[in-house]
Amino acid sequence: MTDAGGPLDPRELRAWMAFLAAGHLIDHEIERQLKREADLSHPEFEVLVRLRMAEGNRLRMSHLAREAMVSKSRLTYQVTQLERAGLVKRTGCESDRRSVWAELTPEGIERLDRVRPGHRQLVRETLIEVLSPEEIDLLGDALTRVADRLRAR
Amino acid sequence: MTDAGGPLDPRELRAWMAFLAAGHLIDHEIERQLKREADLSHPEFEVLVRLRMAEGNRLRMSHLAREAMVSKSRLTYQVTQLERAGLVKRTGCESDRRSVWAELTPEGIERLDRVRPGHRQLVRETLIEVLSPEEIDLLGDALTRVADRLRAR
DNA sequence: AAGGTTCAGTTCAAATATGAACTAACTCTA
DNA sequence: TAGAGTTAGTTCATATTTGAACTGAACCTT
């Protein structure tokens, strides 16, 4: 049994540091690309993507917050900004009057579709093309497990 | 040749989404643990760790910023906060009077040593223990390559 | 149907982050 | 050694994030 609070062994440490570093660095590149090509922040982009994936290009705020992994108040802010920019609109929900739909506008769809090729290209360059197909599969398996565990906590 | 701006194939997408999600979720847990046990934010903790790894528990601001992957102005802010909390102190550098040393105080060392076991434990629980040793090695290799590429850009 | 609880979303003030502009110090070259 | 260019770090104004408190609506339970 390893010492639970003791140092990680070198290989564990290497994996952990690489995970942290790769996360920061990729995020930084993405932030730049989105800003440059569509004047969007990464969180804003995530919101648009989740909405695009949803039925009718809309989701309730609370669902959207879970999907995009942001806090309620942060989402309120983001959606307000996106609404101001004309990319999203809010609609009251008739069946549950506490809820609010956030829905992509046509301009929102257009903006997203415009920036996505560049985004995908960047994800390819920074992550996908640096890995072998086997590594991609294994990384997908491993990190899906990690994420699922955390969501179930 | 795959369409550079087209959708990722399902396995690539899975890897990418898992990478994003795992990053967010782990970061969130870490943020909570550090806050709870030592009243530190993750960026603050990173700063302390980098200093602890350095010769004499000190680094120049610009070096520290690179190590911790934060902007200059962000680091200025973080170090000011840490200084206010008595965990770090600034010292002018005689050999280059533009430079500033950020150095861990004894209390900084103490605070870091106090929170690190819990931090390591959390890294183990959320990442290490969820992976097989082979996965850890492969993840380390793969993401080190990813990070190195980005640093070399 | 009253009372208690939970849930969806917003608001507010305080903390933190961003990026451009700035100061001061170093380096190099002619 | 003057002047141009570079580097280290800070400052400032603005933008974003955080978390706790709040409002209103739905859901129990009796």
mmCIF file of C-alpha atoms (C1' of nucleotides) in Angstrom:
data_model
loop_
_atom_site.group_PDB
_atom_site.id
_atom_site.type_symbol
_atom_site.label_atom_id
_atom_site.label_comp_id
_atom_site.label_asym_id
_atom_site.label_seq_id
_atom_site.Cartn_x
_atom_site.Cartn_y
_atom_site.Cartn_z
ATOM 1 C CA MET A 1 0.000 0.000 0.000
ATOM 2 C CA THR A 2 1.462 3.324 -1.008
ATOM 3 C CA ASP A 3 1.595 6.240 1.411
ATOM 4 C CA ALA A 4 -1.642 8.041 0.608
ATOM 5 C CA GLY A 5 -0.315 11.522 1.255
ATOM 6 C CA GLY A 6 3.303 10.944 0.232
ATOM 7 C CA PRO A 7 4.912 12.038 -3.010
ATOM 8 C CA LEU A 8 3.741 10.516 -6.245
ATOM 9 C CA ASP A 9 6.189 8.149 -7.844
ATOM 10 C CA PRO A 10 8.074 9.611 -10.819
ATOM 11 C CA ARG A 11 5.822 8.151 -13.468
ATOM 12 C CA GLU A 12 2.693 9.238 -11.675
ATOM 13 C CA LEU A 13 4.149 12.682 -11.222
ATOM 14 C CA ARG A 14 5.070 12.864 -14.863
ATOM 15 C CA ALA A 15 1.538 11.950 -15.915
ATOM 16 C CA TRP A 16 -0.001 14.440 -13.536
ATOM 17 C CA MET A 17 2.264 17.312 -14.529
ATOM 18 C CA ALA A 18 1.769 16.590 -18.202
ATOM 19 C CA PHE A 19 -1.972 16.499 -17.710
ATOM 20 C CA LEU A 20 -1.939 19.874 -16.006
ATOM 21 C CA ALA A 21 0.444 21.457 -18.487
ATOM 22 C CA ALA A 22 -1.298 20.122 -21.582
ATOM 23 C CA GLY A 23 -4.616 21.345 -20.234
ATOM 24 C CA HIS A 24 -3.346 24.867 -19.639
ATOM 25 C CA LEU A 25 -1.472 25.122 -22.889
ATOM 26 C CA ILE A 26 -4.231 23.779 -25.104
ATOM 27 C CA ASP A 27 -6.759 25.964 -23.386
ATOM 28 C CA HIS A 28 -4.608 28.977 -23.988
ATOM 29 C CA GLU A 29 -4.348 28.240 -27.711
ATOM 30 C CA ILE A 30 -8.056 27.676 -27.982
ATOM 31 C CA GLU A 31 -8.784 30.897 -26.199
ATOM 32 C CA ARG A 32 -6.662 32.749 -28.743
ATOM 33 C CA GLN A 33 -8.168 31.094 -31.758
ATOM 34 C CA LEU A 34 -11.751 31.684 -30.669
ATOM 35 C CA LYS A 35 -11.057 35.278 -29.768
ATOM 36 C CA ARG A 36 -9.287 35.956 -33.027
ATOM 37 C CA GLU A 37 -11.729 34.258 -35.365
ATOM 38 C CA ALA A 38 -15.065 34.882 -33.706
ATOM 39 C CA ASP A 39 -14.557 37.146 -30.710
ATOM 40 C CA LEU A 40 -15.684 34.402 -28.348
ATOM 41 C CA SER A 41 -14.228 33.208 -25.056
ATOM 42 C CA HIS A 42 -13.824 29.495 -24.494
ATOM 43 C CA PRO A 43 -16.688 29.366 -21.976
ATOM 44 C CA GLU A 44 -18.932 31.216 -24.416
ATOM 45 C CA PHE A 45 -17.988 28.784 -27.155
ATOM 46 C CA GLU A 46 -18.757 25.828 -24.892
ATOM 47 C CA VAL A 47 -22.198 27.230 -24.236
ATOM 48 C CA LEU A 48 -22.878 27.605 -27.952
ATOM 49 C CA VAL A 49 -21.644 24.081 -28.663
ATOM 50 C CA ARG A 50 -23.848 22.511 -26.002
ATOM 51 C CA LEU A 51 -26.856 24.358 -27.314
ATOM 52 C CA ARG A 52 -26.035 23.279 -30.852
ATOM 53 C CA MET A 53 -25.963 19.652 -29.749
ATOM 54 C CA ALA A 54 -29.358 19.909 -28.090
ATOM 55 C CA GLU A 55 -32.837 19.259 -29.492
ATOM 56 C CA GLY A 56 -34.114 22.451 -31.081
ATOM 57 C CA ASN A 57 -30.840 24.236 -30.326
ATOM 58 C CA ARG A 58 -32.031 25.021 -26.824
ATOM 59 C CA LEU A 59 -31.573 23.891 -23.243
ATOM 60 C CA ARG A 60 -32.798 24.940 -19.852
ATOM 61 C CA MET A 61 -30.297 27.036 -17.932
ATOM 62 C CA SER A 62 -29.693 24.463 -15.237
ATOM 63 C CA HIS A 63 -29.154 21.675 -17.729
ATOM 64 C CA LEU A 64 -26.844 23.879 -19.745
ATOM 65 C CA ALA A 65 -24.852 24.721 -16.630
ATOM 66 C CA ARG A 66 -24.317 21.032 -15.905
ATOM 67 C CA GLU A 67 -23.361 20.259 -19.496
ATOM 68 C CA ALA A 68 -20.928 23.110 -19.790
ATOM 69 C CA MET A 69 -19.643 22.525 -16.268
ATOM 70 C CA VAL A 70 -20.073 26.090 -15.090
ATOM 71 C CA SER A 71 -21.741 27.522 -12.022
ATOM 72 C CA LYS A 72 -25.253 28.927 -12.144
ATOM 73 C CA SER A 73 -24.167 32.498 -11.695
ATOM 74 C CA ARG A 74 -21.426 32.162 -14.238
ATOM 75 C CA LEU A 75 -23.892 30.824 -16.765
ATOM 76 C CA THR A 76 -26.276 33.675 -16.052
ATOM 77 C CA TYR A 77 -23.468 36.046 -16.875
ATOM 78 C CA GLN A 78 -22.340 34.186 -20.006
ATOM 79 C CA VAL A 79 -25.819 33.888 -21.402
ATOM 80 C CA THR A 80 -26.442 37.552 -20.730
ATOM 81 C CA GLN A 81 -23.329 38.396 -22.719
ATOM 82 C CA LEU A 82 -24.281 36.041 -25.521
ATOM 83 C CA GLU A 83 -27.759 37.487 -25.571
ATOM 84 C CA ARG A 84 -26.328 40.972 -25.748
ATOM 85 C CA ALA A 85 -24.274 39.807 -28.721
ATOM 86 C CA GLY A 86 -27.418 38.424 -30.354
ATOM 87 C CA LEU A 87 -26.180 34.835 -30.394
ATOM 88 C CA VAL A 88 -28.586 33.389 -27.851
ATOM 89 C CA LYS A 89 -32.039 34.305 -26.680
ATOM 90 C CA ARG A 90 -33.856 33.513 -23.452
ATOM 91 C CA THR A 91 -37.420 32.227 -23.434
ATOM 92 C CA GLY A 92 -39.616 31.471 -20.459
ATOM 93 C CA CYS A 93 -40.664 27.847 -20.091
ATOM 94 C CA GLU A 94 -44.446 27.365 -19.901
ATOM 95 C CA SER A 95 -44.456 23.933 -18.310
ATOM 96 C CA ASP A 96 -42.217 25.024 -15.443
ATOM 97 C CA ARG A 97 -42.271 28.709 -14.870
ATOM 98 C CA ARG A 98 -39.103 28.638 -12.843
ATOM 99 C CA SER A 99 -37.129 27.458 -15.859
ATOM 100 C CA VAL A 100 -35.655 29.483 -18.676
ATOM 101 C CA TRP A 101 -34.767 28.207 -22.122
ATOM 102 C CA ALA A 102 -31.523 29.408 -23.611
ATOM 103 C CA GLU A 103 -31.827 29.102 -27.364
ATOM 104 C CA LEU A 104 -29.370 29.658 -30.167
ATOM 105 C CA THR A 105 -30.389 32.405 -32.581
ATOM 106 C CA PRO A 106 -29.709 32.036 -36.312
ATOM 107 C CA GLU A 107 -26.754 34.397 -35.839
ATOM 108 C CA GLY A 108 -25.557 32.197 -32.997
ATOM 109 C CA ILE A 109 -25.644 29.173 -35.263
ATOM 110 C CA GLU A 110 -23.916 31.109 -37.978
ATOM 111 C CA ARG A 111 -21.178 32.351 -35.676
ATOM 112 C CA LEU A 112 -20.595 28.892 -34.271
ATOM 113 C CA ASP A 113 -20.480 27.276 -37.694
ATOM 114 C CA ARG A 114 -18.020 29.908 -38.802
ATOM 115 C CA VAL A 115 -15.549 29.325 -35.989
ATOM 116 C CA ARG A 116 -15.839 25.580 -35.660
ATOM 117 C CA PRO A 117 -13.590 24.542 -38.540
ATOM 118 C CA GLY A 118 -10.730 26.553 -37.097
ATOM 119 C CA HIS A 119 -11.436 25.165 -33.667
ATOM 120 C CA ARG A 120 -11.416 21.590 -34.888
ATOM 121 C CA GLN A 121 -8.284 22.238 -36.821
ATOM 122 C CA LEU A 122 -6.628 23.497 -33.666
ATOM 123 C CA VAL A 123 -7.769 20.498 -31.636
ATOM 124 C CA ARG A 124 -6.281 18.298 -34.341
ATOM 125 C CA GLU A 125 -2.992 20.140 -34.412
ATOM 126 C CA THR A 126 -2.521 20.372 -30.690
ATOM 127 C CA LEU A 127 -3.858 17.019 -29.526
ATOM 128 C CA ILE A 128 -5.061 14.531 -32.114
ATOM 129 C CA GLU A 129 -2.176 14.660 -34.550
ATOM 130 C CA VAL A 130 0.363 14.372 -31.773
ATOM 131 C CA LEU A 131 -1.083 11.035 -30.676
ATOM 132 C CA SER A 132 -1.273 7.642 -32.315
ATOM 133 C CA PRO A 133 -4.735 6.142 -32.878
ATOM 134 C CA GLU A 134 -4.045 3.706 -30.041
ATOM 135 C CA GLU A 135 -3.146 6.533 -27.735
ATOM 136 C CA ILE A 136 -6.311 8.384 -28.672
ATOM 137 C CA ASP A 137 -8.433 5.365 -27.825
ATOM 138 C CA LEU A 138 -6.659 4.730 -24.584
ATOM 139 C CA LEU A 139 -6.778 8.369 -23.580
ATOM 140 C CA GLY A 140 -10.471 8.441 -24.373
ATOM 141 C CA ASP A 141 -11.146 5.348 -22.297
ATOM 142 C CA ALA A 142 -9.027 6.406 -19.386
ATOM 143 C CA LEU A 143 -10.220 9.974 -19.116
ATOM 144 C CA THR A 144 -13.851 9.051 -19.678
ATOM 145 C CA ARG A 145 -13.508 6.800 -16.672
ATOM 146 C CA VAL A 146 -11.887 9.605 -14.696
ATOM 147 C CA ALA A 147 -14.633 12.054 -15.601
ATOM 148 C CA ASP A 148 -17.426 9.579 -14.910
ATOM 149 C CA ARG A 149 -16.041 8.838 -11.479
ATOM 150 C CA LEU A 150 -15.929 12.490 -10.636
ATOM 151 C CA ARG A 151 -19.424 13.152 -11.882
ATOM 152 C CA ALA A 152 -20.676 10.299 -9.721
ATOM 153 C CA ARG A 153 -19.072 11.635 -6.544
ATOM 154 C CA MET B 1 -6.247 12.974 -45.805
ATOM 155 C CA THR B 2 -8.963 13.932 -43.369
ATOM 156 C CA ASP B 3 -10.927 17.136 -43.731
ATOM 157 C CA ALA B 4 -8.911 19.501 -41.573
ATOM 158 C CA GLY B 5 -11.884 21.558 -40.437
ATOM 159 C CA GLY B 6 -14.508 18.802 -40.470
ATOM 160 C CA PRO B 7 -15.898 16.989 -37.476
ATOM 161 C CA LEU B 8 -13.604 14.787 -35.428
ATOM 162 C CA ASP B 9 -14.254 11.093 -35.794
ATOM 163 C CA PRO B 10 -16.120 9.554 -32.852
ATOM 164 C CA ARG B 11 -13.055 8.247 -31.068
ATOM 165 C CA GLU B 12 -11.205 11.504 -31.460
ATOM 166 C CA LEU B 13 -14.226 13.374 -30.204
ATOM 167 C CA ARG B 14 -14.525 11.073 -27.247
ATOM 168 C CA ALA B 15 -10.895 11.624 -26.317
ATOM 169 C CA TRP B 16 -11.198 15.370 -26.677
ATOM 170 C CA MET B 17 -14.393 15.651 -24.672
ATOM 171 C CA ALA B 18 -13.023 13.419 -21.941
ATOM 172 C CA PHE B 19 -9.861 15.479 -21.805
ATOM 173 C CA LEU B 20 -11.843 18.680 -21.397
ATOM 174 C CA ALA B 21 -14.260 17.224 -18.865
ATOM 175 C CA ALA B 22 -11.621 15.505 -16.760
ATOM 176 C CA GLY B 23 -9.621 18.706 -16.669
ATOM 177 C CA HIS B 24 -12.547 20.773 -15.461
ATOM 178 C CA LEU B 25 -13.754 18.263 -12.941
ATOM 179 C CA ILE B 26 -10.379 17.521 -11.403
ATOM 180 C CA ASP B 27 -9.572 21.186 -11.238
ATOM 181 C CA HIS B 28 -12.812 21.839 -9.451
ATOM 182 C CA GLU B 29 -12.082 19.200 -6.809
ATOM 183 C CA ILE B 30 -8.589 20.508 -6.307
ATOM 184 C CA GLU B 31 -9.852 24.020 -5.929
ATOM 185 C CA ARG B 32 -12.172 22.865 -3.164
ATOM 186 C CA GLN B 33 -9.589 20.838 -1.315
ATOM 187 C CA LEU B 34 -6.994 23.602 -1.322
ATOM 188 C CA LYS B 35 -9.515 26.179 -0.228
ATOM 189 C CA ARG B 36 -10.837 23.996 2.554
ATOM 190 C CA GLU B 37 -7.539 22.799 3.956
ATOM 191 C CA ALA B 38 -5.258 25.774 3.439
ATOM 192 C CA ASP B 39 -7.298 28.676 2.125
ATOM 193 C CA LEU B 40 -5.362 28.666 -1.128
ATOM 194 C CA SER B 41 -6.550 28.911 -4.717
ATOM 195 C CA HIS B 42 -5.137 26.501 -7.268
ATOM 196 C CA PRO B 43 -3.033 29.201 -8.954
ATOM 197 C CA GLU B 44 -1.638 30.242 -5.576
ATOM 198 C CA PHE B 45 -0.792 26.650 -4.788
ATOM 199 C CA GLU B 46 0.961 26.247 -8.130
ATOM 200 C CA VAL B 47 3.093 29.262 -7.355
ATOM 201 C CA LEU B 48 4.104 27.847 -3.984
ATOM 202 C CA VAL B 49 4.911 24.448 -5.503
ATOM 203 C CA ARG B 50 7.143 25.925 -8.187
ATOM 204 C CA LEU B 51 9.001 27.961 -5.628
ATOM 205 C CA ARG B 52 9.406 24.895 -3.433
ATOM 206 C CA MET B 53 10.962 23.008 -6.321
ATOM 207 C CA ALA B 54 13.464 25.767 -6.995
ATOM 208 C CA GLU B 55 16.976 26.282 -5.628
ATOM 209 C CA GLY B 56 16.724 28.219 -2.388
ATOM 210 C CA ASN B 57 12.925 28.210 -2.558
ATOM 211 C CA ARG B 58 12.995 31.226 -4.825
ATOM 212 C CA LEU B 59 12.601 32.184 -8.458
ATOM 213 C CA ARG B 60 12.565 35.351 -10.471
ATOM 214 C CA MET B 61 9.088 36.559 -11.313
ATOM 215 C CA SER B 62 9.421 36.003 -15.028
ATOM 216 C CA HIS B 63 10.741 32.489 -14.585
ATOM 217 C CA LEU B 64 8.002 31.740 -12.121
ATOM 218 C CA ALA B 65 5.385 33.018 -14.536
ATOM 219 C CA ARG B 66 6.636 30.664 -17.234
ATOM 220 C CA GLU B 67 6.779 27.702 -14.859
ATOM 221 C CA ALA B 68 3.346 28.261 -13.455
ATOM 222 C CA MET B 69 1.963 29.140 -16.881
ATOM 223 C CA VAL B 70 0.378 32.402 -15.856
ATOM 224 C CA SER B 71 0.616 35.867 -17.347
ATOM 225 C CA LYS B 72 2.925 38.474 -15.898
ATOM 226 C CA SER B 73 0.158 40.605 -14.535
ATOM 227 C CA ARG B 74 -1.621 37.651 -13.041
ATOM 228 C CA LEU B 75 1.542 36.604 -11.295
ATOM 229 C CA THR B 76 2.059 40.094 -9.944
ATOM 230 C CA TYR B 77 -1.378 39.852 -8.418
ATOM 231 C CA GLN B 78 -0.924 36.338 -7.030
ATOM 232 C CA VAL B 79 2.418 37.099 -5.481
ATOM 233 C CA THR B 80 1.029 40.258 -3.935
ATOM 234 C CA GLN B 81 -1.719 38.201 -2.335
ATOM 235 C CA LEU B 82 0.698 35.558 -1.151
ATOM 236 C CA GLU B 83 2.964 38.246 0.234
ATOM 237 C CA ARG B 84 0.040 39.796 2.058
ATOM 238 C CA ALA B 85 -0.661 36.376 3.538
ATOM 239 C CA GLY B 86 2.967 36.110 4.621
ATOM 240 C CA LEU B 87 3.705 33.043 2.504
ATOM 241 C CA VAL B 88 6.065 34.633 0.021
ATOM 242 C CA LYS B 89 8.356 37.606 0.109
ATOM 243 C CA ARG B 90 9.777 39.724 -2.677
ATOM 244 C CA THR B 91 13.439 40.639 -2.806
ATOM 245 C CA GLY B 92 15.219 42.825 -5.294
ATOM 246 C CA CYS B 93 17.875 41.088 -7.381
ATOM 247 C CA GLU B 94 21.294 42.722 -7.172
ATOM 248 C CA SER B 95 22.765 41.308 -10.347
ATOM 249 C CA ASP B 96 19.849 42.509 -12.461
ATOM 250 C CA ARG B 97 17.965 45.322 -10.903
ATOM 251 C CA ARG B 98 14.952 44.823 -13.133
ATOM 252 C CA SER B 99 14.373 41.390 -11.652
ATOM 253 C CA VAL B 100 12.548 40.487 -8.484
ATOM 254 C CA TRP B 101 12.986 37.306 -6.495
ATOM 255 C CA ALA B 102 9.860 35.700 -5.156
ATOM 256 C CA GLU B 103 10.870 33.594 -2.196
ATOM 257 C CA LEU B 104 8.961 31.236 0.034
ATOM 258 C CA THR B 105 8.864 32.304 3.675
ATOM 259 C CA PRO B 106 9.058 29.682 6.437
ATOM 260 C CA GLU B 107 5.290 30.062 6.851
ATOM 261 C CA GLY B 108 4.902 29.531 3.116
ATOM 262 C CA ILE B 109 6.839 26.309 3.353
ATOM 263 C CA GLU B 110 4.852 25.256 6.369
ATOM 264 C CA ARG B 111 1.520 26.006 4.706
ATOM 265 C CA LEU B 112 2.523 24.144 1.575
ATOM 266 C CA ASP B 113 3.774 21.120 3.490
ATOM 267 C CA ARG B 114 0.555 21.084 5.435
ATOM 268 C CA VAL B 115 -1.732 21.003 2.407
ATOM 269 C CA ARG B 116 0.315 18.793 0.145
ATOM 270 C CA PRO B 117 -0.614 15.420 1.600
ATOM 271 C CA GLY B 118 -4.297 16.141 1.048
ATOM 272 C CA HIS B 119 -3.542 17.410 -2.426
ATOM 273 C CA ARG B 120 -1.599 14.317 -3.355
ATOM 274 C CA GLN B 121 -4.274 12.141 -1.902
ATOM 275 C CA LEU B 122 -6.815 13.891 -4.103
ATOM 276 C CA VAL B 123 -4.679 13.525 -7.218
ATOM 277 C CA ARG B 124 -4.422 9.836 -6.413
ATOM 278 C CA GLU B 125 -8.130 9.408 -5.890
ATOM 279 C CA THR B 126 -9.244 11.350 -8.922
ATOM 280 C CA LEU B 127 -6.616 10.365 -11.474
ATOM 281 C CA ILE B 128 -3.944 7.882 -10.493
ATOM 282 C CA GLU B 129 -6.069 5.216 -8.887
ATOM 283 C CA VAL B 130 -8.544 5.267 -11.729
ATOM 284 C CA LEU B 131 -5.823 4.318 -14.204
ATOM 285 C CA SER B 132 -3.711 1.232 -14.656
ATOM 286 C CA PRO B 133 0.062 1.625 -14.456
ATOM 287 C CA GLU B 134 0.231 1.153 -18.213
ATOM 288 C CA GLU B 135 -2.319 3.877 -18.735
ATOM 289 C CA ILE B 136 -0.393 6.206 -16.461
ATOM 290 C CA ASP B 137 2.787 5.679 -18.448
ATOM 291 C CA LEU B 138 1.065 6.110 -21.748
ATOM 292 C CA LEU B 139 -0.799 9.184 -20.583
ATOM 293 C CA GLY B 140 2.456 10.647 -19.313
ATOM 294 C CA ASP B 141 4.225 9.995 -22.588
ATOM 295 C CA ALA B 142 1.418 11.229 -24.754
ATOM 296 C CA LEU B 143 0.631 14.408 -22.863
ATOM 297 C CA THR B 144 4.276 15.279 -22.315
ATOM 298 C CA ARG B 145 4.627 15.199 -26.063
ATOM 299 C CA VAL B 146 1.524 17.364 -26.435
ATOM 300 C CA ALA B 147 2.793 19.914 -23.918
ATOM 301 C CA ASP B 148 6.294 20.008 -25.383
ATOM 302 C CA ARG B 149 4.930 20.674 -28.834
ATOM 303 C CA LEU B 150 2.883 23.553 -27.567
ATOM 304 C CA ARG B 151 5.746 25.057 -25.622
ATOM 305 C CA ALA B 152 7.881 24.907 -28.742
ATOM 306 C CA ARG B 153 5.334 26.761 -30.880
ATOM 307 C "C1'" DA C 1 -54.709 23.934 1.468
ATOM 308 C "C1'" DA C 2 -51.104 25.351 4.929
ATOM 309 C "C1'" DG C 3 -46.424 24.740 6.064
ATOM 310 C "C1'" DG C 4 -41.927 23.115 4.986
ATOM 311 C "C1'" DT C 5 -38.511 21.818 1.529
ATOM 312 C "C1'" DT C 6 -36.348 21.851 -2.680
ATOM 313 C "C1'" DC C 7 -35.383 23.815 -7.117
ATOM 314 C "C1'" DA C 8 -34.397 27.369 -11.071
ATOM 315 C "C1'" DG C 9 -32.526 31.366 -11.816
ATOM 316 C "C1'" DT C 10 -30.852 36.029 -10.694
ATOM 317 C "C1'" DT C 11 -28.517 39.585 -8.053
ATOM 318 C "C1'" DC C 12 -24.944 41.684 -5.538
ATOM 319 C "C1'" DA C 13 -20.447 42.700 -3.672
ATOM 320 C "C1'" DA C 14 -16.023 41.175 -3.444
ATOM 321 C "C1'" DA C 15 -12.156 38.664 -5.562
ATOM 322 C "C1'" DT C 16 -9.598 37.566 -9.486
ATOM 323 C "C1'" DA C 17 -8.121 37.815 -14.456
ATOM 324 C "C1'" DT C 18 -6.923 40.242 -18.806
ATOM 325 C "C1'" DG C 19 -4.226 42.928 -21.817
ATOM 326 C "C1'" DA C 20 -2.456 47.187 -23.104
ATOM 327 C "C1'" DA C 21 0.381 50.937 -21.540
ATOM 328 C "C1'" DC C 22 3.966 52.215 -18.693
ATOM 329 C "C1'" DT C 23 8.677 52.641 -16.025
ATOM 330 C "C1'" DA C 24 13.083 51.337 -15.294
ATOM 331 C "C1'" DA C 25 16.994 48.687 -16.320
ATOM 332 C "C1'" DC C 26 19.720 45.986 -19.379
ATOM 333 C "C1'" DT C 27 22.155 45.071 -24.166
ATOM 334 C "C1'" DC C 28 23.882 45.874 -28.309
ATOM 335 C "C1'" DT C 29 25.763 48.600 -31.924
ATOM 336 C "C1'" DA C 30 27.870 52.201 -34.191
ATOM 337 C "C1'" DT D 1 28.531 56.756 -25.036
ATOM 338 C "C1'" DA D 2 24.196 57.881 -27.401
ATOM 339 C "C1'" DG D 3 20.378 55.780 -29.119
ATOM 340 C "C1'" DA D 4 17.524 51.857 -30.492
ATOM 341 C "C1'" DG D 5 15.682 47.804 -29.154
ATOM 342 C "C1'" DT D 6 14.645 44.332 -25.501
ATOM 343 C "C1'" DT D 7 13.406 42.610 -21.015
ATOM 344 C "C1'" DA D 8 11.368 42.557 -16.066
ATOM 345 C "C1'" DG D 9 7.882 43.886 -13.631
ATOM 346 C "C1'" DT D 10 3.957 46.822 -12.331
ATOM 347 C "C1'" DT D 11 -0.177 49.531 -12.994
ATOM 348 C "C1'" DC D 12 -4.590 50.607 -14.556
ATOM 349 C "C1'" DA D 13 -9.171 50.103 -16.403
ATOM 350 C "C1'" DT D 14 -12.244 46.730 -17.683
ATOM 351 C "C1'" DA D 15 -14.132 42.115 -17.786
ATOM 352 C "C1'" DT D 16 -15.086 37.947 -15.649
ATOM 353 C "C1'" DT D 17 -15.736 34.772 -11.739
ATOM 354 C "C1'" DT D 18 -17.212 33.480 -7.164
ATOM 355 C "C1'" DG D 19 -20.344 32.345 -3.598
ATOM 356 C "C1'" DA D 20 -23.776 33.687 -0.618
ATOM 357 C "C1'" DA D 21 -28.299 35.711 -0.324
ATOM 358 C "C1'" DC D 22 -32.495 36.226 -2.484
ATOM 359 C "C1'" DT D 23 -37.097 35.610 -5.284
ATOM 360 C "C1'" DG D 24 -40.543 32.911 -7.061
ATOM 361 C "C1'" DA D 25 -42.290 28.578 -8.368
ATOM 362 C "C1'" DA D 26 -42.918 23.610 -7.777
ATOM 363 C "C1'" DC D 27 -43.289 19.663 -4.768
ATOM 364 C "C1'" DC D 28 -44.345 17.241 -0.627
ATOM 365 C "C1'" DT D 29 -46.623 15.860 3.556
ATOM 366 C "C1'" DT D 30 -50.035 16.122 6.465
#
